[in-house]
GROMACS .gro file of C-alpha atoms in nm:
model
  449
    1UNK     CA    1  10.077  -4.373  -3.739
    2UNK     CA    2   9.862  -4.371  -3.412
    3UNK     CA    3   9.500  -4.483  -3.466
    4UNK     CA    4   9.313  -4.146  -3.446
    5UNK     CA    5   8.987  -4.313  -3.338
    6UNK     CA    6   9.155  -4.450  -3.021
    7UNK     CA    7   9.081  -4.132  -2.847
    8UNK     CA    8   8.713  -4.218  -2.863
    9UNK     CA    9   8.765  -4.535  -2.654
   10UNK     CA   10   8.630  -4.493  -2.301
   11UNK     CA   11   8.879  -4.598  -2.040
   12UNK     CA   12   8.802  -4.827  -1.744
   13UNK     CA   13   8.798  -4.540  -1.496
   14UNK     CA   14   8.565  -4.330  -1.709
   15UNK     CA   15   8.289  -4.593  -1.744
   16UNK     CA   16   8.078  -4.496  -1.457
   17UNK     CA   17   8.096  -4.125  -1.532
   18UNK     CA   18   8.017  -4.210  -1.912
   19UNK     CA   19   7.713  -4.427  -1.799
   20UNK     CA   20   7.582  -4.156  -1.571
   21UNK     CA   21   7.629  -3.877  -1.840
   22UNK     CA   22   7.476  -4.099  -2.102
   23UNK     CA   23   7.169  -4.152  -1.903
   24UNK     CA   24   7.126  -3.783  -1.812
   25UNK     CA   25   7.157  -3.674  -2.176
   26UNK     CA   26   6.942  -3.946  -2.316
   27UNK     CA   27   6.667  -3.831  -2.050
   28UNK     CA   28   6.681  -3.471  -2.148
   29UNK     CA   29   6.669  -3.549  -2.520
   30UNK     CA   30   6.382  -3.784  -2.450
   31UNK     CA   31   6.204  -3.498  -2.274
   32UNK     CA   32   6.268  -3.266  -2.566
   33UNK     CA   33   6.112  -3.524  -2.817
   34UNK     CA   34   5.824  -3.613  -2.581
   35UNK     CA   35   5.724  -3.249  -2.543
   36UNK     CA   36   5.577  -3.254  -2.896
   37UNK     CA   37   5.627  -3.606  -3.012
   38UNK     CA   38   5.327  -3.630  -3.234
   39UNK     CA   39   5.407  -3.305  -3.409
   40UNK     CA   40   5.777  -3.355  -3.439
   41UNK     CA   41   5.737  -3.698  -3.609
   42UNK     CA   42   5.457  -3.618  -3.827
   43UNK     CA   43   5.516  -3.751  -4.175
   44UNK     CA   44   5.431  -3.452  -4.395
   45UNK     CA   45   5.595  -3.361  -4.735
   46UNK     CA   46   5.692  -2.999  -4.704
   47UNK     CA   47   5.577  -2.754  -4.439
   48UNK     CA   48   5.830  -2.867  -4.190
   49UNK     CA   49   5.924  -2.511  -4.115
   50UNK     CA   50   5.576  -2.439  -3.979
   51UNK     CA   51   5.573  -2.759  -3.762
   52UNK     CA   52   5.917  -2.698  -3.596
   53UNK     CA   53   5.922  -2.319  -3.594
   54UNK     CA   54   5.581  -2.289  -3.418
   55UNK     CA   55   5.653  -2.547  -3.145
   56UNK     CA   56   6.027  -2.532  -3.080
   57UNK     CA   57   6.150  -2.248  -2.853
   58UNK     CA   58   6.478  -2.290  -2.659
   59UNK     CA   59   6.621  -1.944  -2.595
   60UNK     CA   60   6.782  -1.837  -2.924
   61UNK     CA   61   6.882  -2.181  -3.046
   62UNK     CA   62   6.774  -2.279  -3.389
   63UNK     CA   63   6.611  -2.607  -3.517
   64UNK     CA   64   6.777  -2.561  -3.861
   65UNK     CA   65   6.936  -2.913  -3.831
   66UNK     CA   66   6.577  -3.063  -3.804
   67UNK     CA   67   6.471  -2.874  -4.120
   68UNK     CA   68   6.785  -2.983  -4.308
   69UNK     CA   69   6.746  -3.357  -4.215
   70UNK     CA   70   6.363  -3.343  -4.279
   71UNK     CA   71   6.360  -3.165  -4.616
   72UNK     CA   72   6.712  -3.039  -4.695
   73UNK     CA   73   6.588  -2.688  -4.613
   74UNK     CA   74   6.895  -2.478  -4.533
   75UNK     CA   75   6.839  -2.196  -4.309
   76UNK     CA   76   7.199  -2.145  -4.163
   77UNK     CA   77   7.485  -1.963  -4.325
   78UNK     CA   78   7.713  -2.228  -4.477
   79UNK     CA   79   7.999  -1.976  -4.484
   80UNK     CA   80   8.004  -1.965  -4.109
   81UNK     CA   81   7.942  -2.339  -4.075
   82UNK     CA   82   8.095  -2.486  -4.391
   83UNK     CA   83   8.083  -2.853  -4.281
   84UNK     CA   84   7.755  -2.849  -4.107
   85UNK     CA   85   7.551  -2.930  -4.426
   86UNK     CA   86   7.786  -3.209  -4.525
   87UNK     CA   87   7.758  -3.358  -4.180
   88UNK     CA   88   7.378  -3.355  -4.196
   89UNK     CA   89   7.332  -3.465  -4.545
   90UNK     CA   90   7.368  -3.847  -4.490
   91UNK     CA   91   7.097  -3.828  -4.219
   92UNK     CA   92   6.867  -3.649  -4.471
   93UNK     CA   93   6.914  -3.924  -4.721
   94UNK     CA   94   6.824  -4.188  -4.463
   95UNK     CA   95   6.537  -3.999  -4.323
   96UNK     CA   96   6.401  -3.911  -4.673
   97UNK     CA   97   6.389  -4.292  -4.759
   98UNK     CA   98   6.230  -4.369  -4.411
   99UNK     CA   99   5.983  -4.078  -4.470
  100UNK     CA  100   5.878  -4.214  -4.810
  101UNK     CA  101   5.853  -4.568  -4.693
  102UNK     CA  102   5.686  -4.540  -4.359
  103UNK     CA  103   5.545  -4.190  -4.354
  104UNK     CA  104   5.724  -4.123  -4.024
  105UNK     CA  105   5.969  -3.838  -3.965
  106UNK     CA  106   6.272  -3.977  -3.776
  107UNK     CA  107   6.464  -3.640  -3.775
  108UNK     CA  108   6.439  -3.579  -3.403
  109UNK     CA  109   6.584  -3.922  -3.324
  110UNK     CA  110   6.879  -3.886  -3.556
  111UNK     CA  111   6.971  -3.551  -3.412
  112UNK     CA  112   6.907  -3.671  -3.056
  113UNK     CA  113   7.176  -3.945  -3.117
  114UNK     CA  114   7.415  -3.691  -3.233
  115UNK     CA  115   7.357  -3.457  -2.939
  116UNK     CA  116   7.384  -3.739  -2.692
  117UNK     CA  117   7.711  -3.867  -2.831
  118UNK     CA  118   7.853  -3.512  -2.861
  119UNK     CA  119   7.755  -3.427  -2.502
  120UNK     CA  120   7.889  -3.759  -2.379
  121UNK     CA  121   8.235  -3.709  -2.539
  122UNK     CA  122   8.246  -3.336  -2.426
  123UNK     CA  123   8.218  -3.471  -2.071
  124UNK     CA  124   8.471  -3.750  -2.126
  125UNK     CA  125   8.720  -3.499  -2.291
  126UNK     CA  126   8.658  -3.246  -2.004
  127UNK     CA  127   8.715  -3.522  -1.743
  128UNK     CA  128   9.045  -3.629  -1.913
  129UNK     CA  129   9.170  -3.269  -1.934
  130UNK     CA  130   9.112  -3.242  -1.545
  131UNK     CA  131   9.255  -3.595  -1.477
  132UNK     CA  132   9.554  -3.615  -1.721
  133UNK     CA  133   9.645  -3.263  -1.799
  134UNK     CA  134   9.590  -3.098  -1.456
  135UNK     CA  135   9.652  -3.430  -1.280
  136UNK     CA  136   9.347  -3.395  -1.032
  137UNK     CA  137   9.213  -3.676  -0.826
  138UNK     CA  138   8.945  -3.884  -0.976
  139UNK     CA  139   8.688  -3.745  -0.731
  140UNK     CA  140   8.769  -3.387  -0.811
  141UNK     CA  141   8.786  -3.441  -1.189
  142UNK     CA  142   8.448  -3.608  -1.168
  143UNK     CA  143   8.288  -3.331  -0.957
  144UNK     CA  144   8.420  -3.059  -1.183
  145UNK     CA  145   8.284  -3.239  -1.494
  146UNK     CA  146   7.931  -3.243  -1.333
  147UNK     CA  147   7.983  -2.891  -1.229
  148UNK     CA  148   8.031  -2.781  -1.590
  149UNK     CA  149   7.723  -2.962  -1.716
  150UNK     CA  150   7.502  -2.816  -1.439
  151UNK     CA  151   7.548  -2.472  -1.614
  152UNK     CA  152   7.213  -2.375  -1.776
  153UNK     CA  153   7.352  -2.313  -2.130
  154UNK     CA  154   7.584  -2.609  -2.131
  155UNK     CA  155   7.302  -2.841  -2.048
  156UNK     CA  156   7.051  -2.688  -2.286
  157UNK     CA  157   7.257  -2.724  -2.604
  158UNK     CA  158   7.296  -3.084  -2.511
  159UNK     CA  159   6.932  -3.132  -2.613
  160UNK     CA  160   6.871  -2.870  -2.872
  161UNK     CA  161   6.915  -2.930  -3.244
  162UNK     CA  162   7.195  -2.681  -3.308
  163UNK     CA  163   7.572  -2.706  -3.357
  164UNK     CA  164   7.676  -2.587  -3.019
  165UNK     CA  165   7.728  -2.908  -2.830
  166UNK     CA  166   7.897  -3.065  -3.139
  167UNK     CA  167   8.132  -2.768  -3.136
  168UNK     CA  168   8.202  -2.821  -2.758
  169UNK     CA  169   8.295  -3.178  -2.828
  170UNK     CA  170   8.544  -3.079  -3.084
  171UNK     CA  171   8.682  -2.799  -2.886
  172UNK     CA  172   8.723  -3.011  -2.569
  173UNK     CA  173   8.892  -3.271  -2.792
  174UNK     CA  174   9.129  -3.022  -2.912
  175UNK     CA  175   9.204  -2.889  -2.573
  176UNK     CA  176   9.268  -3.240  -2.448
  177UNK     CA  177   9.508  -3.325  -2.736
  178UNK     CA  178   9.690  -2.989  -2.714
  179UNK     CA  179   9.706  -3.010  -2.320
  180UNK     CA  180   9.872  -3.351  -2.349
  181UNK     CA  181  10.116  -3.219  -2.601
  182UNK     CA  182  10.200  -2.920  -2.389
  183UNK     CA  183  10.247  -3.123  -2.088
  184UNK     CA  184  10.481  -3.375  -2.255
  185UNK     CA  185  10.661  -3.096  -2.452
  186UNK     CA  186  10.555  -3.264  -2.772
  187UNK     CA  187  10.456  -3.067  -3.078
  188UNK     CA  188  10.121  -3.102  -3.266
  189UNK     CA  189  10.210  -3.260  -3.599
  190UNK     CA  190  10.095  -3.085  -3.920
  191UNK     CA  191   9.842  -3.365  -4.005
  192UNK     CA  192   9.692  -3.340  -3.642
  193UNK     CA  193   9.655  -2.959  -3.676
  194UNK     CA  194   9.508  -3.017  -4.021
  195UNK     CA  195   9.235  -3.264  -3.891
  196UNK     CA  196   9.153  -3.057  -3.575
  197UNK     CA  197   9.119  -2.734  -3.780
  198UNK     CA  198   8.916  -2.889  -4.052
  199UNK     CA  199   8.660  -3.027  -3.814
  200UNK     CA  200   8.633  -2.749  -3.563
  201UNK     CA  201   8.630  -2.461  -3.814
  202UNK     CA  202   8.404  -2.682  -4.032
  203UNK     CA  203   8.139  -2.689  -3.771
  204UNK     CA  204   8.175  -2.307  -3.687
  205UNK     CA  205   8.429  -2.083  -3.837
  206UNK     CA  206   8.518  -1.904  -3.517
  207UNK     CA  207   8.638  -2.243  -3.365
  208UNK     CA  208   8.914  -2.246  -3.618
  209UNK     CA  209   9.076  -1.946  -3.431
  210UNK     CA  210   9.098  -2.139  -3.115
  211UNK     CA  211   9.257  -2.447  -3.289
  212UNK     CA  212   9.515  -2.236  -3.448
  213UNK     CA  213   9.594  -2.082  -3.107
  214UNK     CA  214   9.621  -2.435  -2.974
  215UNK     CA  215   9.872  -2.518  -3.239
  216UNK     CA  216  10.062  -2.195  -3.163
  217UNK     CA  217  10.092  -2.264  -2.797
  218UNK     CA  218  10.195  -2.643  -2.848
  219UNK     CA  219  10.449  -2.579  -3.129
  220UNK     CA  220  10.593  -2.251  -3.039
  221UNK     CA  221  10.826  -2.114  -3.311
  222UNK     CA  222  10.782  -2.437  -3.505
  223UNK     CA  223  10.428  -2.337  -3.569
  224UNK     CA  224  10.562  -2.105  -3.841
  225UNK     CA  225  10.721  -2.365  -4.036
  226UNK     CA  226  10.627  -2.385  -4.396
  227UNK     CA  227  10.518  -2.748  -4.371
  228UNK     CA  228  10.292  -2.676  -4.078
  229UNK     CA  229  10.138  -2.357  -4.232
  230UNK     CA  230  10.078  -2.529  -4.569
  231UNK     CA  231   9.949  -2.866  -4.453
  232UNK     CA  232   9.820  -2.771  -4.100
  233UNK     CA  233   9.652  -2.436  -4.164
  234UNK     CA  234   9.605  -2.338  -4.522
  235UNK     CA  235   9.519  -2.671  -4.668
  236UNK     CA  236   9.213  -2.737  -4.430
  237UNK     CA  237   9.084  -2.382  -4.472
  238UNK     CA  238   9.103  -2.388  -4.851
  239UNK     CA  239   8.935  -2.732  -4.835
  240UNK     CA  240   8.653  -2.591  -4.637
  241UNK     CA  241   8.604  -2.301  -4.865
  242UNK     CA  242   8.575  -2.538  -5.163
  243UNK     CA  243   8.334  -2.755  -4.989
  244UNK     CA  244   8.125  -2.455  -4.890
  245UNK     CA  245   8.135  -2.310  -5.245
  246UNK     CA  246   8.014  -2.647  -5.395
  247UNK     CA  247   7.724  -2.668  -5.137
  248UNK     CA  248   7.641  -2.306  -5.218
  249UNK     CA  249   7.648  -2.368  -5.592
  250UNK     CA  250   7.433  -2.671  -5.605
  251UNK     CA  251   7.200  -2.658  -5.297
  252UNK     CA  252   7.211  -2.333  -5.094
  253UNK     CA  253   7.221  -2.082  -5.389
  254UNK     CA  254   6.929  -2.230  -5.578
  255UNK     CA  255   6.726  -2.264  -5.251
  256UNK     CA  256   6.780  -1.883  -5.176
  257UNK     CA  257   6.654  -1.794  -5.528
  258UNK     CA  258   6.342  -1.991  -5.483
  259UNK     CA  259   6.284  -1.859  -5.135
  260UNK     CA  260   6.316  -1.495  -5.261
  261UNK     CA  261   6.056  -1.558  -5.529
  262UNK     CA  262   5.817  -1.724  -5.284
  263UNK     CA  263   5.871  -1.425  -5.037
  264UNK     CA  264   5.790  -1.187  -5.309
  265UNK     CA  265   5.473  -1.365  -5.396
  266UNK     CA  266   5.372  -1.373  -5.031
  267UNK     CA  267   5.429  -1.005  -4.987
  268UNK     CA  268   5.204  -0.946  -5.285
  269UNK     CA  269   4.921  -1.154  -5.152
  270UNK     CA  270   4.935  -1.037  -4.789
  271UNK     CA  271   4.649  -0.820  -4.661
  272UNK     CA  272   4.705  -0.495  -4.470
  273UNK     CA  273   4.654  -0.675  -4.128
  274UNK     CA  274   4.931  -0.925  -4.192
  275UNK     CA  275   5.162  -0.656  -4.327
  276UNK     CA  276   5.103  -0.448  -4.004
  277UNK     CA  277   5.177  -0.758  -3.787
  278UNK     CA  278   5.494  -0.830  -3.987
  279UNK     CA  279   5.599  -0.462  -3.951
  280UNK     CA  280   5.534  -0.460  -3.571
  281UNK     CA  281   5.735  -0.782  -3.537
  282UNK     CA  282   6.025  -0.637  -3.738
  283UNK     CA  283   6.023  -0.317  -3.523
  284UNK     CA  284   6.043  -0.527  -3.207
  285UNK     CA  285   6.340  -0.715  -3.355
  286UNK     CA  286   6.511  -0.389  -3.454
  287UNK     CA  287   6.471  -0.260  -3.092
  288UNK     CA  288   6.678  -0.561  -2.951
  289UNK     CA  289   6.918  -0.617  -3.250
  290UNK     CA  290   7.127  -0.314  -3.309
  291UNK     CA  291   7.385  -0.374  -3.587
  292UNK     CA  292   7.665  -0.127  -3.628
  293UNK     CA  293   7.606  -0.101  -4.003
  294UNK     CA  294   7.499  -0.292  -4.318
  295UNK     CA  295   7.852  -0.420  -4.414
  296UNK     CA  296   7.945  -0.789  -4.410
  297UNK     CA  297   8.114  -0.735  -4.085
  298UNK     CA  298   7.928  -0.434  -3.933
  299UNK     CA  299   7.589  -0.602  -3.971
  300UNK     CA  300   7.697  -0.870  -3.710
  301UNK     CA  301   7.840  -0.601  -3.473
  302UNK     CA  302   7.657  -0.439  -3.180
  303UNK     CA  303   7.795  -0.116  -3.033
  304UNK     CA  304   7.469   0.001  -2.858
  305UNK     CA  305   7.372  -0.276  -2.622
  306UNK     CA  306   7.514  -0.185  -2.273
  307UNK     CA  307   7.799  -0.408  -2.170
  308UNK     CA  308   7.772  -0.422  -1.795
  309UNK     CA  309   7.417  -0.557  -1.770
  310UNK     CA  310   7.516  -0.797  -2.057
  311UNK     CA  311   7.801  -0.936  -1.847
  312UNK     CA  312   7.604  -0.963  -1.520
  313UNK     CA  313   7.277  -1.089  -1.653
  314UNK     CA  314   7.360  -1.271  -1.972
  315UNK     CA  315   7.724  -1.350  -2.020
  316UNK     CA  316   7.788  -1.467  -1.661
  317UNK     CA  317   7.431  -1.490  -1.536
  318UNK     CA  318   7.198  -1.668  -1.787
  319UNK     CA  319   7.488  -1.872  -1.917
  320UNK     CA  320   7.505  -2.057  -1.582
  321UNK     CA  321   7.173  -1.991  -1.406
  322UNK     CA  322   6.860  -1.967  -1.627
  323UNK     CA  323   6.645  -1.665  -1.517
  324UNK     CA  324   6.315  -1.743  -1.341
  325UNK     CA  325   6.124  -1.489  -1.560
  326UNK     CA  326   6.093  -1.561  -1.933
  327UNK     CA  327   6.278  -1.891  -1.882
  328UNK     CA  328   6.424  -2.019  -2.213
  329UNK     CA  329   6.216  -1.769  -2.417
  330UNK     CA  330   6.357  -1.616  -2.741
  331UNK     CA  331   6.493  -1.266  -2.723
  332UNK     CA  332   6.353  -1.220  -3.086
  333UNK     CA  333   6.002  -1.315  -2.959
  334UNK     CA  334   5.888  -1.247  -2.602
  335UNK     CA  335   6.201  -1.227  -2.388
  336UNK     CA  336   6.358  -0.876  -2.310
  337UNK     CA  337   6.724  -0.849  -2.364
  338UNK     CA  338   6.783  -0.819  -1.987
  339UNK     CA  339   6.604  -1.004  -1.729
  340UNK     CA  340   6.681  -0.987  -1.343
  341UNK     CA  341   6.694  -1.267  -1.105
  342UNK     CA  342   6.409  -1.292  -0.854
  343UNK     CA  343   6.632  -1.436  -0.581
  344UNK     CA  344   6.936  -1.261  -0.437
  345UNK     CA  345   7.084  -1.624  -0.406
  346UNK     CA  346   7.134  -1.634  -0.779
  347UNK     CA  347   7.359  -1.323  -0.755
  348UNK     CA  348   7.543  -1.464  -0.454
  349UNK     CA  349   7.616  -1.795  -0.653
  350UNK     CA  350   7.733  -1.598  -0.959
  351UNK     CA  351   7.966  -1.396  -0.753
  352UNK     CA  352   8.101  -1.707  -0.584
  353UNK     CA  353   8.166  -1.881  -0.906
  354UNK     CA  354   8.342  -1.572  -1.055
  355UNK     CA  355   8.560  -1.545  -0.733
  356UNK     CA  356   8.657  -1.905  -0.755
  357UNK     CA  357   8.720  -1.870  -1.130
  358UNK     CA  358   8.945  -1.563  -1.076
  359UNK     CA  359   9.134  -1.741  -0.779
  360UNK     CA  360   9.190  -2.039  -1.006
  361UNK     CA  361   9.334  -1.816  -1.277
  362UNK     CA  362   9.568  -1.655  -1.033
  363UNK     CA  363   9.674  -1.995  -0.881
  364UNK     CA  364   9.741  -2.133  -1.233
  365UNK     CA  365   9.898  -1.816  -1.372
  366UNK     CA  366  10.231  -1.990  -1.454
  367UNK     CA  367  10.072  -2.277  -1.643
  368UNK     CA  368  10.106  -2.273  -2.026
  369UNK     CA  369   9.794  -2.466  -2.068
  370UNK     CA  370   9.581  -2.219  -1.883
  371UNK     CA  371   9.731  -1.932  -2.087
  372UNK     CA  372   9.633  -2.111  -2.404
  373UNK     CA  373   9.274  -2.142  -2.249
  374UNK     CA  374   9.281  -1.769  -2.166
  375UNK     CA  375   9.378  -1.679  -2.513
  376UNK     CA  376   9.068  -1.882  -2.637
  377UNK     CA  377   8.846  -1.685  -2.382
  378UNK     CA  378   9.004  -1.352  -2.484
  379UNK     CA  379   8.883  -1.424  -2.839
  380UNK     CA  380   8.540  -1.484  -2.707
  381UNK     CA  381   8.541  -1.179  -2.497
  382UNK     CA  382   8.657  -0.969  -2.799
  383UNK     CA  383   8.412  -1.134  -3.028
  384UNK     CA  384   8.098  -1.088  -2.805
  385UNK     CA  385   8.170  -0.802  -2.558
  386UNK     CA  386   8.394  -0.581  -2.774
  387UNK     CA  387   8.257  -0.633  -3.120
  388UNK     CA  388   7.911  -0.729  -2.989
  389UNK     CA  389   7.865  -1.045  -3.207
  390UNK     CA  390   7.538  -1.205  -3.081
  391UNK     CA  391   7.549  -0.988  -2.774
  392UNK     CA  392   7.177  -0.977  -2.731
  393UNK     CA  393   7.164  -1.354  -2.673
  394UNK     CA  394   7.525  -1.420  -2.582
  395UNK     CA  395   7.439  -1.702  -2.338
  396UNK     CA  396   7.369  -1.937  -2.624
  397UNK     CA  397   7.748  -1.939  -2.699
  398UNK     CA  398   7.822  -2.065  -2.352
  399UNK     CA  399   7.925  -2.415  -2.461
  400UNK     CA  400   8.208  -2.269  -2.664
  401UNK     CA  401   8.388  -2.111  -2.357
  402UNK     CA  402   8.245  -2.218  -2.016
  403UNK     CA  403   8.486  -2.522  -1.971
  404UNK     CA  404   8.746  -2.263  -1.874
  405UNK     CA  405   8.566  -2.216  -1.554
  406UNK     CA  406   8.590  -2.559  -1.401
  407UNK     CA  407   8.951  -2.596  -1.548
  408UNK     CA  408   9.070  -2.268  -1.379
  409UNK     CA  409   8.899  -2.388  -1.054
  410UNK     CA  410   9.072  -2.716  -1.098
  411UNK     CA  411   9.400  -2.535  -1.034
  412UNK     CA  412   9.277  -2.443  -0.685
  413UNK     CA  413   9.207  -2.828  -0.613
  414UNK     CA  414   9.553  -2.919  -0.753
  415UNK     CA  415   9.739  -2.692  -0.511
  416UNK     CA  416   9.521  -2.720  -0.208
  417UNK     CA  417   9.606  -2.909   0.113
  418UNK     CA  418   9.377  -3.155   0.283
  419UNK     CA  419   9.143  -2.906   0.451
  420UNK     CA  420   9.127  -2.661   0.153
  421UNK     CA  421   9.044  -2.960  -0.069
  422UNK     CA  422   8.751  -3.057   0.150
  423UNK     CA  423   8.627  -2.699   0.168
  424UNK     CA  424   8.648  -2.659  -0.226
  425UNK     CA  425   8.467  -2.995  -0.267
  426UNK     CA  426   8.205  -2.896  -0.034
  427UNK     CA  427   8.151  -2.554  -0.199
  428UNK     CA  428   8.150  -2.687  -0.555
  429UNK     CA  429   7.933  -2.987  -0.450
  430UNK     CA  430   7.667  -2.746  -0.307
  431UNK     CA  431   7.664  -2.515  -0.613
  432UNK     CA  432   7.656  -2.818  -0.851
  433UNK     CA  433   7.361  -2.981  -0.674
  434UNK     CA  434   7.178  -2.647  -0.670
  435UNK     CA  435   7.237  -2.577  -1.033
  436UNK     CA  436   7.133  -2.923  -1.152
  437UNK     CA  437   6.797  -2.900  -0.968
  438UNK     CA  438   6.744  -2.536  -1.035
  439UNK     CA  439   6.825  -2.543  -1.412
  440UNK     CA  440   6.647  -2.884  -1.471
  441UNK     CA  441   6.335  -2.764  -1.302
  442UNK     CA  442   6.328  -2.461  -1.535
  443UNK     CA  443   6.394  -2.671  -1.837
  444UNK     CA  444   6.129  -2.931  -1.769
  445UNK     CA  445   5.867  -2.665  -1.674
  446UNK     CA  446   5.938  -2.484  -2.009
  447UNK     CA  447   5.895  -2.799  -2.200
  448UNK     CA  448   5.573  -2.917  -2.040
  449UNK     CA  449   5.440  -2.612  -1.857
   0.00000   0.00000   0.00000
């Protein structure tokens, strides 16, 4: 059996790219920690929610990982992230010992290490997809990798304590493995599908759909063999359900019961002014979050938020270029659902990226690998733009789909002649440089402004 960890070995030609990306991600995570260093590392026992919630604000990203590592407080839904708590638990144990021994909370450093490594390998896998699956030149693969991470909401999750950049690493790894299999006409083995599905769906349940689609494209009819279905699909899903149920039984469930009792006592002791403030805040949230109903599915659906402004300003806008007004503010706090750009240049760049993306899809329309990617993206479009899941802050999901843009554009590079290649490189280089400067400036200003 091939060593499964070999995939994480950085190859010789990847070293300079890896070093550059490592430094970039380390700097941005350092800035995140430095923005409230004394507060984030305070060695309190309990009260971590107030510390992190009051000072952390990066769009709609959550700092639940910090709370879990600090005090084993679970605020995310484990049924949607069944392996996330298991992943964070060892860090909680180590941090708990350090907190008791030295009175110093190391949570932000543990999570920064995870984010840096996840972002680094997302970049490495992205580069390998462009280099080995699309067979681009080294300069083009490197340029398009930097292009991807210049996107506002690909760079931001690389420094925020949420699961998105971890999911991106797992998804790009899945893409790379499946892409190589498709190129070589080799099937994904059931144990490979099992491992990929276990970790991708374990981090976020929706990722599992993409892994299943990868197995379907790589294996064709052989996907439906009994061995593949039982070992590759059913076994990891049942295992994840079992892990989630154990977590709920022994940790999440008891915490919820305690939280409900505490909330009830707080409601009884609040004065009329506090109740009015709470009611006003809830009304503001209700004006922006419009569920289709109260059922398990309908409460995460949104049928009222207009789709066209969502696509222009949020899905294809904010995802790539952070808006100048309300930069990185939370839509459940100050930020309106829709914000317009102050510069016409932002809309020109958005149009140019979309045009290159569409041209790349057309150029690579006969490629099976691109069709697999389009099936992934279709699932995201259906989830967010049709059902309306997370539509009011759809840009925070960018890391789960944005890699399709540079990959599609990569097909333009692959089939271009000398002059066309130079033109594409010049255009992408200018856009990439602009986005790095533009988005980085807004991120730093938000942290320290």
